[in-house]
Coordinates of C-alpha atoms and ligand atoms in Angstrom, one line a residue:
X8 CA -31.1 -6.3 20.4
X9 CA -28.6 -7.8 22.8
X10 CA -24.8 -7.8 22.2
X11 CA -24.4 -11.1 24.1
X12 CA -26.9 -12.8 21.8
X13 CA -25.1 -11.5 18.8
X14 CA -21.7 -12.7 20.1
X15 CA -23.2 -16.1 20.7
X16 CA -24.7 -16.3 17.2
X17 CA -21.3 -15.5 15.6
X18 CA -19.7 -18.1 17.9
X19 CA -22.2 -20.7 16.7
X20 CA -21.8 -19.5 13.1
X21 CA -25.4 -18.3 12.7
X22 CA -25.5 -15.6 10.1
X23 CA -26.2 -12.1 11.4
X24 CA -28.7 -9.7 9.8
X25 CA -27.7 -6.3 8.4
X26 CA -29.5 -4.7 11.4
X27 CA -27.5 -6.8 13.9
X28 CA -24.2 -5.9 12.2
X29 CA -25.1 -2.2 12.2
X30 CA -26.0 -2.5 15.9
X31 CA -22.5 -3.8 16.7
X32 CA -20.7 -1.2 14.6
X33 CA -22.8 1.8 15.6
X34 CA -22.8 0.7 19.3
X35 CA -19.0 0.3 19.3
X36 CA -18.4 3.7 17.7
X37 CA -20.8 5.5 20.1
X38 CA -19.3 3.8 23.1
X39 CA -22.4 1.8 24.1
X40 CA -20.7 -1.4 23.3
X41 CA -17.5 -1.6 25.4
X42 CA -14.1 -2.8 24.2
X43 CA -14.4 -6.2 25.9
X44 CA -17.7 -7.1 24.2
X45 CA -16.4 -5.9 20.8
X46 CA -13.2 -7.9 21.4
X47 CA -15.2 -11.0 22.1
X48 CA -17.2 -10.6 18.9
X49 CA -14.0 -9.9 16.9
X50 CA -12.4 -13.1 18.4
X51 CA -15.6 -15.1 17.5
X52 CA -15.2 -13.8 13.9
X53 CA -11.5 -14.8 13.9
X54 CA -12.2 -18.3 15.2
X55 CA -15.2 -18.8 12.9
X56 CA -15.5 -16.4 10.0
X57 CA -18.3 -14.3 8.4
X58 CA -20.2 -15.1 5.3
X59 CA -19.8 -13.0 2.2
X60 CA -23.2 -11.4 3.0
X61 CA -22.1 -10.5 6.6
X62 CA -18.8 -9.2 5.3
X63 CA -20.7 -6.9 2.9
X64 CA -23.0 -5.7 5.7
X65 CA -20.0 -5.1 8.0
X66 CA -18.1 -3.1 5.3
X67 CA -21.1 -0.9 4.6
X68 CA -21.8 -0.3 8.3
X69 CA -18.2 0.7 8.8
X70 CA -18.2 2.9 5.7
X71 CA -21.3 4.7 6.9
X72 CA -19.8 5.3 10.4
X73 CA -18.2 8.6 9.1
X74 CA -18.2 10.8 6.1
X75 CA -18.5 9.3 2.6
X76 CA -16.8 11.5 0.0
X77 CA -19.0 12.7 -2.8
X78 CA -16.7 12.8 -5.9
X79 CA -19.5 13.9 -8.3
X80 CA -17.7 17.3 -8.8
X81 CA -14.9 15.4 -10.5
X82 CA -15.5 15.1 -14.3
X83 CA -14.8 11.7 -15.8
X84 CA -14.2 8.2 -14.4
X85 CA -12.3 8.0 -11.2
X86 CA -10.0 5.1 -10.3
X87 CA -8.4 4.4 -7.0
X88 CA -5.7 1.8 -6.2
X89 CA -5.0 0.1 -2.9
X90 CA -2.0 -2.0 -2.0
X91 CA -2.1 -4.3 1.0
X92 CA 1.4 -3.0 1.7
X93 CA 5.0 -4.0 1.5
X94 CA 8.6 -2.9 1.5
X95 CA 9.7 -0.5 -1.2
X96 CA 6.2 -0.2 -2.6
X97 CA 6.2 3.2 -4.3
X98 CA 3.8 2.2 -7.1
X99 CA 1.2 5.0 -6.3
X100 CA 3.8 7.6 -7.2
X101 CA 4.2 6.1 -10.6
X102 CA 0.7 4.8 -11.5
X103 CA -1.2 8.0 -10.5
X104 CA 0.6 10.2 -13.1
X105 CA 0.7 7.5 -15.7
X106 CA -3.1 6.9 -15.5
X107 CA -3.9 10.6 -15.3
X108 CA -1.8 11.3 -18.4
X109 CA -3.9 8.6 -20.2
X110 CA -7.1 10.6 -19.4
X111 CA -8.6 9.0 -16.3
X112 CA -8.9 10.7 -12.9
X113 CA -6.9 9.3 -10.0
X114 CA -8.0 10.6 -6.6
X115 CA -5.6 9.2 -4.0
X116 CA -5.7 9.4 -0.2
X117 CA -2.7 7.7 1.3
X118 CA -1.2 7.0 4.6
X119 CA 2.1 7.4 6.5
X120 CA 4.6 4.7 7.3
X121 CA 3.3 2.0 9.7
X122 CA 5.8 -0.2 11.5
X123 CA 8.5 -1.2 9.1
X124 CA 6.5 -0.4 5.9
X125 CA 6.9 3.0 4.4
X126 CA 3.9 5.3 3.5
X127 CA 3.3 7.3 0.3
X128 CA 2.7 10.5 2.3
X129 CA 6.0 10.4 4.1
X130 CA 7.7 9.7 0.7
X131 CA 6.0 12.7 -0.9
X132 CA 6.9 15.0 2.0
X133 CA 10.6 14.5 1.1
X134 CA 9.8 16.9 -1.8
X135 CA 10.4 20.5 -0.7
X136 CA 7.1 22.5 -0.3
X137 CA 4.8 19.5 -1.2
X138 CA 1.6 19.9 0.8
X139 CA -0.3 16.7 1.8
X140 CA -3.0 18.3 3.9
X141 CA -5.4 19.7 1.3
X142 CA -9.0 20.5 1.8
X143 CA -11.7 18.6 -0.1
X144 CA -12.5 21.5 -2.4
X145 CA -8.9 22.0 -3.5
X146 CA -8.5 18.2 -3.7
X147 CA -11.3 17.9 -6.3
X148 CA -10.1 21.0 -8.1
X149 CA -6.6 19.6 -8.5
X150 CA -8.0 16.3 -9.7
X151 CA -10.1 18.1 -12.3
X152 CA -7.3 20.2 -13.6
X153 CA -4.3 17.9 -13.3
X154 CA -6.0 14.5 -13.3
X155 CA -4.6 13.3 -10.0
X156 CA -3.8 14.4 -6.5
X157 CA -2.2 12.4 -3.7
X158 CA -3.1 13.7 -0.2
X159 CA -3.2 12.5 3.4
X160 CA -6.3 11.0 4.7
X161 CA -8.3 13.6 6.7
X162 CA -11.7 14.3 8.0
X163 CA -14.0 11.8 9.7
X164 CA -13.5 8.9 7.3
X165 CA -14.4 5.5 8.7
X166 CA -14.1 6.1 12.5
X167 CA -15.3 2.6 13.0
X168 CA -12.1 1.2 11.4
X169 CA -9.8 3.4 13.5
X170 CA -11.4 2.1 16.7
X171 CA -11.8 -1.5 15.6
X172 CA -8.2 -1.6 14.2
X173 CA -6.8 -0.3 17.4
X174 CA -8.7 -3.0 19.3
X175 CA -7.8 -5.8 16.9
X176 CA -4.1 -4.8 17.1
X177 CA -4.0 -5.6 20.9
X178 CA -6.4 -8.6 20.9
X179 CA -4.7 -10.8 18.3
X180 CA -7.7 -10.3 16.0
X181 CA -5.9 -8.8 13.0
X182 CA -5.5 -11.9 10.9
X183 CA -9.0 -12.6 9.8
X184 CA -9.8 -12.4 6.1
X185 CA -13.4 -10.9 6.5
X186 CA -12.1 -8.3 9.1
X187 CA -9.2 -7.3 6.8
X188 CA -11.5 -7.1 3.9
X189 CA -14.1 -4.9 5.6
X190 CA -11.3 -2.7 7.1
X191 CA -9.7 -2.0 3.7
X192 CA -12.9 -1.9 1.6
X193 CA -14.8 0.4 4.0
X194 CA -12.0 3.0 3.6
X195 CA -11.9 2.5 -0.2
X196 CA -15.7 2.9 -0.5
X197 CA -15.7 6.0 1.8
X198 CA -13.2 7.8 -0.5
X199 CA -15.7 7.6 -3.3
X200 CA -13.9 6.5 -6.5
X201 CA -16.0 4.7 -9.3
X202 CA -13.4 1.9 -9.8
X203 CA -11.0 0.2 -7.3
X204 CA -7.9 -1.7 -8.2
X205 CA -6.5 -3.8 -5.4
X206 CA -2.8 -4.9 -5.3
X207 CA -2.9 -7.8 -2.9
X208 CA 0.7 -8.8 -1.9
X209 CA 1.8 -12.3 -1.0
X210 CA 5.1 -13.6 0.2
X211 CA 7.5 -13.2 3.2
X212 CA 7.1 -9.4 3.3
X213 CA 3.3 -9.4 3.0
X214 CA 0.4 -9.5 5.3
X215 CA -0.8 -12.6 3.5
X216 CA 2.2 -14.9 3.5
X217 CA 0.6 -17.6 1.4
X218 CA -0.8 -17.3 -2.1
X219 CA -4.1 -19.2 -1.4
X220 CA -4.8 -16.8 1.5
X221 CA -4.0 -13.7 -0.7
X222 CA -6.4 -15.1 -3.3
X223 CA -9.2 -15.7 -0.8
X224 CA -8.7 -12.1 0.5
X225 CA -8.7 -10.7 -3.0
X226 CA -11.8 -12.6 -4.1
X227 CA -13.7 -11.4 -1.0
X228 CA -12.6 -7.8 -1.5
X229 CA -13.6 -7.8 -5.2
X230 CA -17.0 -9.3 -4.4
X231 CA -17.6 -6.8 -1.6
X232 CA -16.5 -3.9 -3.9
X233 CA -18.8 -5.1 -6.7
X234 CA -21.8 -5.6 -4.5
X235 CA -21.3 -2.0 -3.2
X236 CA -21.6 -0.9 -6.9
X237 CA -18.0 -0.3 -7.7
X238 CA -15.9 -1.7 -10.6
X239 CA -13.4 -3.7 -8.8
X240 CA -10.4 -6.0 -9.6
X241 CA -7.4 -7.4 -7.8
X242 CA -3.9 -8.4 -8.8
X243 CA -2.1 -10.9 -6.6
X244 CA 1.5 -9.7 -6.6
X245 CA 4.9 -10.9 -5.3
X246 CA 6.3 -9.5 -2.0
X247 CA 8.9 -12.2 -1.4
X248 CA 11.7 -9.5 -1.7
X249 CA 11.6 -5.7 -1.5
X250 CA 9.9 -4.0 -4.4
X251 CA 12.5 -2.3 -6.6
X252 CA 16.0 -1.4 -5.4
X253 CA 15.3 1.6 -3.1
X254 CA 13.8 1.7 0.3
X255 CA 13.4 5.0 2.1
X256 CA 11.5 8.2 1.5
X257 CA 13.5 10.4 -0.9
X258 CA 15.2 7.3 -2.4
X259 CA 11.8 5.9 -3.4
X260 CA 10.7 9.2 -4.9
X261 CA 13.9 9.2 -7.0
X262 CA 13.2 5.5 -8.1
X263 CA 9.7 6.5 -9.1
X264 CA 11.0 9.4 -11.2
X265 CA 13.5 7.0 -12.8
X266 CA 10.6 4.8 -13.9
X267 CA 8.6 7.7 -15.2
X268 CA 11.7 8.8 -17.2
X269 CA 11.7 5.3 -18.8
X270 CA 15.1 4.5 -17.3
X271 CA 14.2 1.3 -15.5
X272 CA 13.2 -2.1 -16.7
X273 CA 12.8 -4.3 -13.7
X274 CA 10.1 -6.1 -11.7
X275 CA 8.9 -2.9 -10.1
X276 CA 8.5 -1.3 -13.5
X277 CA 6.7 -4.4 -14.8
X278 CA 4.3 -4.2 -11.8
X279 CA 3.7 -0.4 -12.3
X280 CA 2.8 -1.1 -16.0
X281 CA 0.5 -4.0 -15.1
X282 CA -1.3 -2.0 -12.3
X283 CA -1.7 1.1 -14.6
X284 CA -3.0 -1.0 -17.5
X285 CA -5.6 -2.7 -15.3
X286 CA -6.7 0.6 -13.9
X287 CA -7.2 1.9 -17.4
X288 CA -9.1 -1.2 -18.4
X289 CA -11.5 -1.2 -15.5
X290 CA -12.1 2.5 -16.2
X291 CA -13.2 1.6 -19.7
X292 CA -10.2 3.0 -21.6
X293 CA -9.8 0.0 -23.9
X294 CA -8.9 -3.7 -23.7
X295 CA -5.9 -4.8 -21.7
X296 CA -3.5 -4.8 -24.7
X297 CA -4.6 -1.4 -25.8
X298 CA -4.3 -0.1 -22.2
X299 CA -0.8 -1.5 -21.8
X300 CA 0.3 0.2 -25.0
X301 CA -1.2 3.5 -23.8
X302 CA 0.8 3.1 -20.6
X303 CA 4.1 2.4 -22.3
X304 CA 3.6 5.3 -24.7
X305 CA 2.7 7.7 -21.8
X306 CA 6.2 6.8 -20.3
X307 CA 8.2 6.8 -23.5
X308 CA 6.7 10.1 -24.8
X309 CA 7.3 11.8 -21.4
X310 CA 3.7 12.5 -20.7
X311 CA 3.6 10.6 -17.5
X312 CA 6.6 12.5 -16.1
X313 CA 5.0 15.8 -17.2
X314 CA 1.9 14.8 -15.3
X315 CA 4.0 14.0 -12.2
X316 CA 5.6 17.5 -12.4
X317 CA 2.1 19.1 -12.7
X318 CA 0.8 17.2 -9.7
X319 CA 3.9 18.2 -7.6
X320 CA 3.5 21.9 -8.6
X321 CA -0.3 21.9 -8.0
X322 CA 0.4 20.7 -4.4
X323 CA 3.0 23.4 -3.8
X324 CA 6.1 21.2 -4.4
X325 CA 9.4 22.3 -6.0
X326 CA 10.1 20.2 -9.1
X327 CA 13.8 21.0 -9.3
X328 CA 14.7 17.6 -7.8
X329 CA 13.4 15.9 -10.9
X330 CA 16.6 16.9 -12.7
X331 CA 18.8 17.2 -9.6
X332 CA 18.3 14.4 -7.1
X333 CA 20.7 16.0 -4.6
X334 CA 17.9 18.5 -3.8
X335 CA 16.1 15.8 -1.9
X336 CA 18.7 13.1 -1.1
X337 CA 21.3 14.5 1.3
X338 CA 22.5 11.5 3.3
X339 CA 25.8 12.2 5.0
X340 CA 26.5 8.7 6.2
X341 CA 26.6 5.5 4.3
X342 CA 27.6 1.9 5.0
X343 CA 28.2 -0.8 2.5
X344 CA 27.0 -4.4 3.0
X345 CA 29.1 -7.0 1.1
X346 CA 28.6 -10.7 0.5
X347 CA 30.5 -13.1 2.8
X348 CA 30.2 -15.9 0.3
X349 CA 29.8 -17.0 -3.4
X350 CA 26.4 -18.2 -4.6
X351 CA 22.9 -17.1 -5.7
X352 CA 20.6 -14.8 -3.7
X353 CA 17.8 -17.2 -2.6
X354 CA 15.9 -14.8 -0.4
X355 CA 15.9 -11.2 0.8
X356 CA 13.7 -11.0 3.9
X357 CA 11.6 -7.9 3.2
X358 CA 10.5 -7.3 6.8
X359 CA 14.0 -7.3 8.0
X360 CA 15.2 -4.9 5.3
X361 CA 12.2 -2.6 6.2
X362 CA 13.2 -2.8 9.8
X363 CA 16.9 -1.9 8.9
X364 CA 15.7 1.1 6.9
X365 CA 13.5 2.2 9.8
X366 CA 16.5 1.9 12.2
X367 CA 18.6 4.0 9.8
X368 CA 15.9 6.8 10.3
X369 CA 13.5 6.2 7.4
X370 CA 10.6 5.3 9.7
X371 CA 9.3 6.1 13.2
X372 CA 10.3 4.1 16.2
X373 CA 7.7 6.2 18.2
X374 CA 4.5 7.8 17.0
X375 CA 5.8 11.4 17.0
X376 CA 9.3 10.8 15.6
X377 CA 10.4 12.9 12.7
X378 CA 11.5 10.8 9.7
X379 CA 14.9 11.3 8.1
X380 CA 13.9 11.8 4.4
X381 CA 17.3 10.7 3.1
X382 CA 17.7 7.5 5.2
X383 CA 17.2 4.2 3.6
X384 CA 18.7 1.4 1.6
X385 CA 19.8 0.9 -2.0
X386 CA 19.9 -2.8 -3.0
X387 CA 22.6 -3.7 -5.5
X388 CA 21.4 -7.3 -6.0
X389 CA 18.0 -9.1 -6.1
X390 CA 16.7 -12.6 -5.7
X391 CA 18.3 -15.0 -8.2
X392 CA 21.4 -12.8 -8.8
X393 CA 24.8 -14.5 -8.8
X394 CA 27.2 -12.9 -6.3
X395 CA 30.8 -13.4 -5.3
X396 CA 32.4 -13.0 -1.8
X397 CA 33.0 -9.2 -1.4
X398 CA 30.4 -8.1 -3.9
X399 CA 28.3 -5.1 -2.8
X400 CA 24.8 -6.3 -1.8
X401 CA 23.4 -3.0 -0.6
X402 CA 24.3 0.4 0.8
X403 CA 22.6 1.9 3.9
X404 CA 22.2 5.6 4.1
X405 CA 21.4 8.0 6.9
X406 CA 21.8 11.7 7.6
X407 CA 22.2 11.2 11.3
X408 CA 24.8 9.3 13.3
X409 CA 23.3 5.9 13.9
X410 CA 24.9 2.5 14.4
X411 CA 25.1 1.7 10.7
X412 CA 27.5 -1.2 11.2
X413 CA 25.0 -2.9 13.6
X414 CA 22.2 -2.2 11.1
X415 CA 24.4 -3.5 8.3
X416 CA 25.0 -6.8 10.1
X417 CA 21.3 -7.3 10.5
X418 CA 20.7 -6.5 6.9
X419 CA 23.4 -9.0 5.9
X420 CA 21.5 -11.7 7.9
X421 CA 18.4 -10.8 5.9
X422 CA 20.1 -12.0 2.6
X423 CA 20.2 -15.8 2.2
X424 CA 22.7 -17.0 -0.3
X425 CA 22.6 -20.5 -1.7
X426 CA 24.5 -22.8 -4.1
X427 CA 21.4 -23.3 -6.3
X428 CA 19.4 -20.9 -8.5
X429 CA 16.1 -20.1 -6.7
X430 CA 12.7 -20.3 -8.4
X431 CA 11.7 -16.8 -9.5
X432 CA 8.0 -16.3 -9.4
X433 CA 6.3 -13.8 -11.8
X434 CA 5.7 -10.3 -10.3
X435 CA 1.9 -10.7 -11.0
X436 CA 0.7 -14.2 -10.0
X437 CA -3.0 -13.8 -10.7
X438 CA -5.7 -11.4 -11.6
X439 CA -9.1 -11.7 -9.8
X440 CA -12.0 -10.1 -11.8
Ligands
URA20 N1 -4.8 -3.0 6.3 C1 -5.9 -2.4 6.8 O1 -6.2 -1.3 6.4 N2 -6.7 -3.1 7.6 C2 -6.5 -4.4 7.9 O2 -7.2 -5.0 8.7 C3 -5.3 -5.0 7.5 C4 -4.4 -4.2 6.7

């Protein structure tokens, strides 16, 4: 096989065989295919596309480039959830204990913050003692005894994606639906759950800015997951403003606990309920109405919060913060951002808010930076809210001395206030089965 012929075929939109796709992936991982030829092929994919069949072959070849976890030691049905990312997305912290308390197993391998989006692992590390690097045996043991464990990705999972993603990042080849699909689905397939629920975000703060693109990505991911033998479903959800009112590590853990205590009834809570109910349904726990009822009861009867505490303790964490948030939130400095005018909030630019939170210390400006667990932003108003000049829009927190007023000005610019009431879209736009 010759890589130039393969690049030419993709350029001319001739469908590749499974062997040809494995040749590219294996050759790139082993170093036989150099970066410049892989970059040429990736660009040919971006300019043309791949068929569904080719995307499936690519996903399997990437999955098989490293270890594929064998979850057969876990008793019962396992369900994983993946979000395509956004600002303030702490749903994993809520849905994992909810679903586990309803009797399904939720194995969860999560990542750290990337750019201006936060990561579940950084959030969990704001809990004193919580261990995210757990070996596979302990991981399956916690899932069997508690029902869920959330750990950092480790081991040799999908090395092809690590190498391909790094190359895509610097060759303007990230924004291709089949490449995004195979990147995400290869990792999900390698982590071995029986069922996969995908939360595909759309809106200003999402990878997929337009709803039709989000739907195309979701449809392709669901088909790819199903043809690999998984039960798979996707929810297309709103990311046109930050999710919930807290952005930052400890702040998001606290917000998740507030939902588990049943104290919140907002769009974030609505999304957590929809995601959990769909996870239960694909795992065969009942129809969607029954599953939603189970989820609501798990929260109102305190079982989901109990499960959250069990998970924290099983991973070495101190649960004292659940009743005393000051144990994890210790920001010394704060800055209030107030409205300069009267009107309705028409838009809150999520990416900008994420960036401001990062600048306050909640994320990394450089790879090895230490995150400030208490840094972040609490929003006091959301899209559609009526505000008056001088009203508090948000508070920015940090435990180190940073230029909070400069960050505050940038955060203020991220909020667009208009004379007219904006259209408010539902938090779940569509379900792809
Ligand atoms: N997230 C991923 O894991 N891969 C992509 O290609 C895009 C988003």
